[in-house]
Coordinates of C-alpha atoms in Angstrom, one line a residue:
X1 CA -0.1 -0.3 0.0
X2 CA 1.5 3.2 -0.8
X3 CA 0.8 5.9 1.7
X4 CA -0.1 9.6 1.0
X5 CA 3.3 11.5 1.2
X6 CA 5.1 8.8 -1.0
X7 CA 1.6 9.3 -3.7
X8 CA 3.0 13.2 -3.6
X9 CA 6.6 11.9 -4.8
X10 CA 7.6 11.9 -8.3
X11 CA 8.0 8.1 -9.2
X12 CA 9.7 7.7 -12.8
X13 CA 9.7 3.7 -12.6
X14 CA 7.4 3.5 -15.6
X15 CA 9.2 5.9 -17.8
X16 CA 12.8 5.0 -18.7
X17 CA 13.6 8.1 -20.7
X18 CA 14.4 5.4 -23.3
X19 CA 15.0 7.3 -27.1
X20 CA 12.9 5.8 -30.0
X21 CA 14.5 8.2 -32.6
X22 CA 15.9 12.3 -33.0
X23 CA 12.5 13.0 -32.1
X24 CA 10.8 10.8 -29.3
X25 CA 11.4 9.0 -26.3
X26 CA 9.9 5.4 -26.1
X27 CA 6.5 5.2 -24.3
X28 CA 7.1 2.6 -21.6
X29 CA 4.2 3.5 -19.6
X30 CA 2.0 0.7 -19.2
X31 CA -1.6 1.8 -21.0
X32 CA -4.9 1.7 -18.9
X33 CA -6.2 -1.6 -20.0
X34 CA -2.7 -2.8 -19.1
X35 CA -3.4 -2.5 -15.4
X36 CA -6.0 -3.3 -13.4
X37 CA -8.8 -0.7 -12.9
X38 CA -7.9 0.6 -9.4
X39 CA -4.5 0.6 -9.9
X40 CA -5.0 2.6 -12.9
X41 CA -7.3 4.8 -10.8
X42 CA -4.3 5.1 -8.1
X43 CA -2.1 6.3 -10.8
X44 CA -4.5 9.2 -11.9
X45 CA -4.7 10.4 -8.2
X46 CA -1.3 10.3 -7.7
X47 CA -0.3 12.5 -10.7
X48 CA -3.4 15.3 -9.7
X49 CA -2.1 15.2 -6.1
X50 CA 1.7 16.1 -7.7
X51 CA 0.3 18.6 -10.1
X52 CA -1.3 20.4 -7.0
X53 CA 1.9 21.0 -5.6
X54 CA 3.5 21.6 -8.9
X55 CA 0.6 24.6 -10.3
X56 CA 1.7 27.3 -7.3
X57 CA 5.3 26.8 -7.4
X58 CA 5.0 27.4 -11.3
X59 CA 2.6 30.4 -10.7
X60 CA 5.2 31.9 -8.0
X61 CA 8.1 31.2 -10.8
X62 CA 6.1 32.8 -13.5
X63 CA 5.6 36.0 -11.4
X64 CA 9.1 37.3 -11.7
X65 CA 9.0 37.2 -15.8
X66 CA 6.1 39.4 -16.2
X67 CA 7.0 42.2 -17.3
X68 CA 6.8 43.6 -21.7
X69 CA 10.0 41.3 -22.2
X70 CA 9.5 37.8 -23.4
X71 CA 12.8 36.1 -21.7
X72 CA 14.5 34.3 -24.5
X73 CA 17.0 31.3 -24.0
X74 CA 19.4 33.7 -25.1
X75 CA 19.2 36.8 -23.6
X76 CA 20.8 38.3 -27.1
X77 CA 17.1 37.5 -28.4
X78 CA 15.0 39.1 -25.7
X79 CA 12.5 41.7 -27.1
X80 CA 8.8 43.1 -26.2
X81 CA 6.1 40.6 -27.3
X82 CA 2.0 41.3 -26.3
X83 CA 1.1 37.9 -28.0
X84 CA -0.7 34.9 -26.4
X85 CA 1.8 32.9 -28.2
X86 CA 5.2 34.0 -26.9
X87 CA 4.6 37.1 -24.7
X88 CA 2.9 38.7 -21.8
X89 CA -0.6 38.1 -23.2
X90 CA 0.0 34.1 -23.0
X91 CA 1.1 34.8 -19.4
X92 CA -1.9 36.6 -18.3
X93 CA -3.6 34.0 -20.0
X94 CA -1.9 30.8 -18.0
X95 CA -2.1 32.8 -14.9
X96 CA -5.9 33.8 -15.3
X97 CA -6.4 30.1 -15.8
X98 CA -4.5 29.2 -12.5
X99 CA -6.4 32.0 -10.6
X100 CA -9.8 30.8 -11.7
X101 CA -8.6 27.3 -10.9
X102 CA -7.6 28.4 -7.4
X103 CA -11.1 30.0 -7.2
X104 CA -12.8 27.3 -7.8
X105 CA -11.0 25.2 -5.5
X106 CA -11.9 27.6 -2.6
X107 CA -8.8 26.1 -0.6
X108 CA -6.4 29.2 -1.4
X109 CA -7.9 31.9 -1.6
X110 CA -5.1 34.0 -1.1
X111 CA -3.4 32.4 -4.2
X112 CA -6.4 33.1 -6.3
X113 CA -6.3 36.8 -5.5
X114 CA -2.5 37.3 -6.1
X115 CA -2.5 35.1 -9.3
X116 CA -5.4 37.2 -10.6
X117 CA -3.4 40.3 -9.8
X118 CA -0.8 38.7 -11.3
X119 CA -2.7 38.1 -14.7
X120 CA -3.9 41.9 -14.7
X121 CA -0.4 43.0 -14.6
X122 CA 0.6 41.0 -17.4
X123 CA -2.6 41.7 -19.5
X124 CA -1.9 45.7 -18.9
X125 CA 1.7 44.7 -20.5
X126 CA 0.5 43.3 -23.6
X127 CA -2.2 45.8 -24.2
X128 CA 0.5 48.6 -23.8
X129 CA 2.7 46.7 -26.2
X130 CA -0.2 46.0 -29.0
X131 CA -1.4 49.7 -28.6
X132 CA 2.0 50.7 -29.9
X133 CA 2.1 47.8 -32.5
X134 CA -0.9 48.6 -34.7
X135 CA 0.5 47.0 -37.7
X136 CA 0.9 43.5 -36.2
X137 CA -1.3 40.8 -37.5
X138 CA -4.6 40.0 -36.7
X139 CA -4.4 36.3 -35.7
X140 CA -5.2 34.8 -32.5
X141 CA -1.9 33.6 -31.0
X142 CA 0.3 35.9 -33.0
X143 CA -1.9 38.9 -33.1
X144 CA -3.6 42.0 -31.5
X145 CA -7.2 40.8 -32.1
X146 CA -6.2 37.3 -29.8
X147 CA -4.8 39.7 -26.8
X148 CA -8.1 42.2 -26.9
X149 CA -10.4 39.0 -27.3
X150 CA -8.6 37.5 -23.7
X151 CA -8.8 40.9 -22.5
X152 CA -12.7 41.4 -23.3
X153 CA -13.4 37.8 -21.7
X154 CA -10.8 38.6 -18.3
X155 CA -12.7 42.4 -17.6
X156 CA -16.4 41.1 -18.9
X157 CA -17.5 40.7 -15.4
X158 CA -14.8 43.5 -13.7
X159 CA -15.0 46.3 -15.9
X160 CA -17.7 46.2 -19.0
X161 CA -16.9 49.5 -20.5
X162 CA -13.0 48.0 -20.9
X163 CA -14.6 44.7 -22.5
X164 CA -16.5 46.7 -24.7
X165 CA -13.2 48.6 -25.9
X166 CA -11.9 45.5 -26.7
X167 CA -14.6 44.4 -28.4
X168 CA -14.8 47.3 -30.5
X169 CA -10.8 47.2 -31.2
X170 CA -11.3 43.6 -32.6
X171 CA -14.1 44.8 -34.9
X172 CA -12.0 47.5 -36.0
X173 CA -9.3 45.1 -37.4
X174 CA -11.5 43.7 -40.0
X175 CA -10.7 45.0 -43.0
X176 CA -6.9 44.6 -42.3
X177 CA -8.1 40.8 -41.2
X178 CA -9.7 40.6 -44.7
X179 CA -6.8 41.9 -46.8
X180 CA -3.6 39.9 -45.0
X181 CA -2.5 37.5 -46.9
X182 CA -2.3 34.8 -44.2
X183 CA -5.3 32.8 -43.5
X184 CA -4.2 30.5 -40.6
X185 CA -5.0 30.4 -37.0
X186 CA -1.9 31.9 -35.5
X187 CA -1.2 35.2 -37.5
X188 CA -4.1 34.7 -40.0
X189 CA -7.8 34.8 -40.4
X190 CA -9.0 31.8 -39.2
X191 CA -7.4 33.1 -36.1
X192 CA -9.3 36.7 -36.3
X193 CA -12.2 34.8 -37.0
X194 CA -11.7 32.6 -33.8
X195 CA -11.1 36.0 -31.8
X196 CA -14.4 37.2 -33.0
X197 CA -15.6 33.8 -31.8
X198 CA -14.3 33.9 -28.6
X199 CA -15.8 37.6 -28.4
X200 CA -19.4 36.0 -29.1
X201 CA -19.0 33.0 -26.6
X202 CA -18.4 35.5 -23.7
X203 CA -20.9 38.3 -24.8
X204 CA -24.6 37.8 -23.7
X205 CA -26.8 36.9 -26.5
X206 CA -28.8 40.4 -25.8
X207 CA -26.0 42.3 -26.0
X208 CA -24.5 41.1 -29.1
X209 CA -24.5 43.5 -31.8
X210 CA -24.8 43.3 -35.7
X211 CA -21.7 44.5 -36.6
X212 CA -20.1 41.5 -34.3
X213 CA -22.5 39.1 -36.2
X214 CA -21.3 40.4 -39.8
X215 CA -17.6 39.9 -39.3
X216 CA -18.3 36.6 -38.6
X217 CA -20.6 36.1 -41.4
X218 CA -18.1 37.9 -43.7
X219 CA -14.7 36.5 -42.4
X220 CA -16.0 32.9 -42.5
X221 CA -17.4 33.5 -45.8
X222 CA -14.1 34.7 -47.4
X223 CA -12.4 31.4 -45.3
X224 CA -14.7 29.3 -47.4
X225 CA -14.2 30.8 -51.0
X226 CA -10.1 31.4 -50.7
X227 CA -10.1 27.8 -49.4
X228 CA -12.2 26.5 -52.5
X229 CA -10.3 28.9 -54.8
X230 CA -7.0 27.2 -53.6
X231 CA -8.2 23.8 -53.1
X232 CA -9.2 24.1 -57.0
X233 CA -6.3 25.4 -58.4
X234 CA -4.1 22.5 -56.7
X235 CA -6.4 20.0 -57.9
X236 CA -5.9 21.0 -61.4
X237 CA -1.8 22.0 -60.9
X238 CA -1.3 18.7 -59.2
X239 CA -4.1 15.7 -60.9
X240 CA -2.1 12.9 -59.6
X241 CA -1.0 14.1 -56.2
X242 CA -3.5 12.5 -53.9
X243 CA -2.5 15.4 -51.6
X244 CA -3.5 18.1 -53.6
X245 CA -7.2 16.5 -53.5
X246 CA -9.0 18.8 -50.9
X247 CA -11.7 21.4 -51.9
X248 CA -10.5 23.7 -48.8
X249 CA -6.9 24.4 -48.9
X250 CA -4.8 27.2 -47.2
X251 CA -1.3 28.4 -48.1
X252 CA 1.3 30.3 -45.4
X253 CA 3.1 32.9 -47.0
X254 CA 5.8 32.9 -44.7
X255 CA 7.0 29.7 -45.8
X256 CA 6.8 30.1 -49.6
X257 CA 3.2 29.5 -49.8
X258 CA 3.4 26.0 -48.0
X259 CA 0.3 24.1 -48.3
X260 CA 0.3 23.0 -44.5
X261 CA -2.4 20.5 -43.3
X262 CA -1.9 20.7 -39.2
X263 CA -3.3 22.9 -36.6
X264 CA -0.6 25.8 -36.7
X265 CA -0.1 27.3 -39.8
X266 CA -2.8 24.6 -42.3
X267 CA -6.1 22.9 -42.8
X268 CA -6.9 21.4 -39.5
X269 CA -6.7 24.4 -37.5
X270 CA -9.2 26.5 -39.8
X271 CA -11.5 23.8 -40.0
X272 CA -11.5 23.6 -36.6
X273 CA -12.7 27.6 -36.6
X274 CA -15.0 26.7 -39.1
X275 CA -16.5 24.3 -37.0
X276 CA -17.8 26.3 -34.6
X277 CA -20.3 27.5 -36.9
X278 CA -22.6 24.6 -37.1
X279 CA -25.6 26.2 -38.4
X280 CA -23.6 27.2 -41.1
X281 CA -21.3 23.7 -41.7
X282 CA -24.4 22.2 -41.8
X283 CA -27.1 23.9 -43.5
X284 CA -25.8 26.6 -46.2
X285 CA -23.2 26.5 -49.2
X286 CA -20.4 25.6 -47.2
X287 CA -21.4 22.3 -45.9
X288 CA -20.3 20.3 -48.8
X289 CA -16.5 22.1 -48.7
X290 CA -16.1 21.8 -45.2
X291 CA -17.4 17.9 -45.0
X292 CA -15.1 17.1 -48.2
X293 CA -12.1 18.7 -46.3
X294 CA -12.7 16.8 -43.4
X295 CA -13.0 13.7 -45.4
X296 CA -9.8 14.4 -47.1
X297 CA -7.9 15.0 -43.7
X298 CA -9.3 11.7 -42.4
X299 CA -8.3 9.8 -46.0
X300 CA -4.8 11.6 -45.5
X301 CA -4.0 9.9 -42.1
X302 CA -1.7 6.9 -42.0
X303 CA -1.4 3.6 -40.8
X304 CA -0.1 5.2 -37.2
X305 CA -2.6 7.5 -36.9
X306 CA -0.5 10.4 -37.9
X307 CA -0.7 13.1 -41.0
X308 CA 1.5 14.6 -43.4
X309 CA 3.1 18.0 -42.6
X310 CA 2.5 19.5 -46.2
X311 CA 1.4 19.1 -49.9
X312 CA 5.0 17.8 -50.8
X313 CA 4.3 14.6 -48.5
X314 CA 7.7 14.0 -47.5
X315 CA 7.2 14.2 -43.9
X316 CA 5.5 12.5 -41.7
X317 CA 7.0 12.1 -38.6
X318 CA 5.8 15.3 -36.8
X319 CA 3.6 14.7 -34.2
X320 CA 3.2 18.1 -33.0
X321 CA -0.1 20.5 -32.4
X322 CA 1.4 22.8 -34.9
X323 CA 2.1 19.7 -37.2
X324 CA 0.7 16.1 -36.9
X325 CA -1.8 14.2 -34.7
X326 CA -1.7 16.4 -31.5
X327 CA -3.7 19.3 -33.4
X328 CA -6.0 17.1 -35.8
X329 CA -7.2 15.5 -32.6
X330 CA -9.3 18.4 -31.6
X331 CA -10.3 19.2 -35.1
X332 CA -11.9 15.7 -35.8
X333 CA -13.6 15.6 -32.3
X334 CA -15.2 18.8 -33.1
X335 CA -16.4 17.2 -36.8
X336 CA -17.7 14.7 -34.9
X337 CA -20.2 17.0 -32.6
X338 CA -21.1 19.1 -35.4
X339 CA -21.8 15.8 -38.0
X340 CA -22.5 12.7 -35.7
X341 CA -20.1 10.8 -38.2
X342 CA -18.5 7.8 -36.8
X343 CA -15.7 8.2 -38.9
X344 CA -14.6 11.2 -37.4
X345 CA -14.7 9.9 -34.3
X346 CA -12.7 6.7 -35.3
X347 CA -10.2 8.9 -37.3
X348 CA -9.6 11.0 -33.8
X349 CA -8.8 7.8 -31.6
X350 CA -6.4 6.6 -34.3
X351 CA -4.9 10.1 -34.4
X352 CA -5.2 9.8 -30.5
X353 CA -3.5 6.1 -30.3
X354 CA -0.4 7.8 -32.3
X355 CA -0.4 10.8 -29.8
X356 CA -0.1 8.0 -27.2
X357 CA 2.6 6.1 -28.5
X358 CA 4.6 9.2 -30.3
X359 CA 3.9 12.1 -28.4
X360 CA 6.9 11.9 -25.8
X361 CA 9.0 14.4 -27.4
X362 CA 12.7 15.3 -27.3
X363 CA 12.1 18.6 -28.2
X364 CA 10.4 19.7 -24.8
X365 CA 7.6 19.9 -22.2
X366 CA 5.9 22.4 -24.2
X367 CA 2.5 23.0 -25.6
X368 CA 2.9 24.0 -29.5
X369 CA 5.8 21.2 -30.2
X370 CA 6.1 19.3 -26.7
X371 CA 4.6 16.5 -24.4
X372 CA 2.5 19.3 -22.9
X373 CA 0.7 19.6 -26.5
X374 CA 0.5 15.9 -26.2
X375 CA -1.4 15.7 -22.7
X376 CA -3.7 18.7 -24.1
X377 CA -4.4 16.6 -27.2
X378 CA -5.4 13.4 -25.1
X379 CA -7.5 15.5 -22.9
X380 CA -9.3 16.8 -25.9
X381 CA -10.1 13.2 -26.6
X382 CA -11.4 12.7 -23.2
X383 CA -13.7 15.5 -23.2
X384 CA -15.3 13.6 -26.3
X385 CA -15.4 10.7 -25.2
X386 CA -15.5 10.7 -21.7
X387 CA -13.6 7.5 -21.6
X388 CA -11.5 7.2 -18.3
X389 CA -8.5 5.5 -20.5
X390 CA -8.3 8.9 -22.4
X391 CA -7.7 11.1 -19.5
X392 CA -5.4 8.2 -18.0
X393 CA -2.9 9.0 -20.7
X394 CA -3.2 12.9 -20.9
X395 CA -2.3 12.4 -16.9
X396 CA 0.6 10.0 -18.0
X397 CA 1.8 12.7 -20.5
X398 CA 1.8 15.3 -17.7
X399 CA 3.7 13.1 -15.4
X400 CA 6.5 12.9 -18.2
X401 CA 6.9 16.4 -18.1
X402 CA 8.7 16.0 -14.5
X403 CA 10.5 13.0 -15.1
X404 CA 14.2 13.0 -14.9
X405 CA 14.9 10.3 -17.2
X406 CA 13.4 12.2 -19.9
X407 CA 14.3 15.6 -18.7
X408 CA 17.7 14.8 -18.4
X409 CA 18.2 14.0 -22.3
X410 CA 16.1 16.7 -23.1
X411 CA 18.8 19.1 -21.8
X412 CA 21.5 17.3 -23.8
X413 CA 19.1 17.4 -27.3
X414 CA 20.5 19.7 -30.0
X415 CA 18.2 20.8 -32.1
X416 CA 19.6 23.5 -34.7
X417 CA 16.5 25.7 -34.8
X418 CA 17.3 26.3 -31.3
X419 CA 19.0 29.3 -29.7
X420 CA 20.5 27.0 -26.7
X421 CA 20.5 23.3 -26.6
X422 CA 18.0 21.6 -24.3
X423 CA 16.2 25.0 -24.0
X424 CA 13.1 26.1 -26.0
X425 CA 13.4 29.6 -27.3
X426 CA 11.2 31.2 -25.2
X427 CA 11.5 29.2 -22.1
X428 CA 8.5 31.2 -20.2
X429 CA 5.8 31.7 -23.0
X430 CA 2.4 30.3 -23.4
X431 CA 3.2 28.0 -26.5
X432 CA 7.0 26.9 -25.9
X433 CA 7.4 27.5 -21.9
X434 CA 6.4 27.0 -18.4
X435 CA 3.7 29.5 -19.2
X436 CA 2.1 26.4 -21.3
X437 CA 3.0 24.2 -18.7
X438 CA 1.0 26.0 -16.2
X439 CA -1.7 26.0 -18.5
X440 CA -1.9 22.1 -19.2
X441 CA -1.5 21.3 -15.5
X442 CA -4.6 23.2 -14.6
X443 CA -6.4 22.1 -17.6
X444 CA -5.6 18.4 -16.3
X445 CA -7.3 19.0 -12.9
X446 CA -10.1 20.5 -14.8
X447 CA -10.9 18.0 -17.1
X448 CA -14.1 19.0 -18.3
X449 CA -13.1 21.9 -19.1
X450 CA -9.5 21.8 -20.1
X451 CA -8.3 21.7 -23.8
X452 CA -5.9 23.7 -25.7
X453 CA -5.5 27.5 -24.8
X454 CA -8.4 29.9 -26.1
X455 CA -8.1 27.2 -28.9
X456 CA -10.8 25.1 -26.8
X457 CA -12.6 27.6 -25.9
X458 CA -11.5 26.7 -22.2
X459 CA -9.5 28.5 -20.0

């Protein structure tokens, strides 16, 4: 029998740190079905208890990082950043999620108040920087629209006048959002649409303005038109390429017009946002295009459950939120919710199985391309299935984020894309660093609400 004190200690016996290849660890955790049910539940309880200890410690560490400068692993690359992805906006969102968690638990009222104050302090820095950079993108994660949408949500109860001003700022960027070349969720139009959606979700239906509803319709229609146009063009240009057969396709200009399929820069992310308008997906001209694009995604899933990175089809080895199965799981789960077609749920389960087997990433513990992203992907699967196995898997992935055998390898891993070996470029950010880890830990403690930051409409 393991006593309560032992349950709080890190236990590494189930995870060896054995390397599978240059990108992944071997997942030596026993799966849920390989354990007696009570033992699996005990493991989950132990992990929840450990997370309860880690959340306040992470919160304290992040407090010292609040400011206008996004601290990089190499100080030469420190720079002001307001975004949700890398900067003060992401710190605000993570700390606010933690404040909500503490407030719900009613066990640490002092921590709830401190965390909320810190969240507003970080938000203040983000808004000041966004005000000074009116030419930034209109995306959700990497643009001012996302920061203003989160600010409106945070201030809705506290300061309705300020929340209304943030809504006005997002709506005021409509023309720029329609003119910019990017369509993806980080920098582009679908990210702007998601920001509008976030505003509508946190606004009382009686207070929603015609301007907001019009902007939603205009951007939705624009994404369908341009996706259909590029989809048809690619089909004509590459008649023998099975990866060029989607009725909707989107390119990323920053990468020479690459046509990506993942959540960060491509089709899965755009579809995820479009699926938040079920009445349009089911009953409008867009139904055939959206359903066809979803069926295309299912058709290009390989036996392992993963997806190619882009149209060229030469990369199938990325298991990240931005590229690969972890980011496609939420899209397929949402497709099942909207259309009710079992094939989407089946494909989501195959993708989740791939995340379980291949989501222990040597790249680090972050959300965008790390182990926390794998955990949140599996948590999203749990929210759809309410299957105890999926939650167990998500919690096990979280356990890997403090597993010393894994961390020791990560610290020594050489990644030519990074400023410094063994560290994310932005070690305290939401999508790459410890703010994201805090967000993921909070999500695990609120499994019926938790998911990817903002992207899942939670937190």
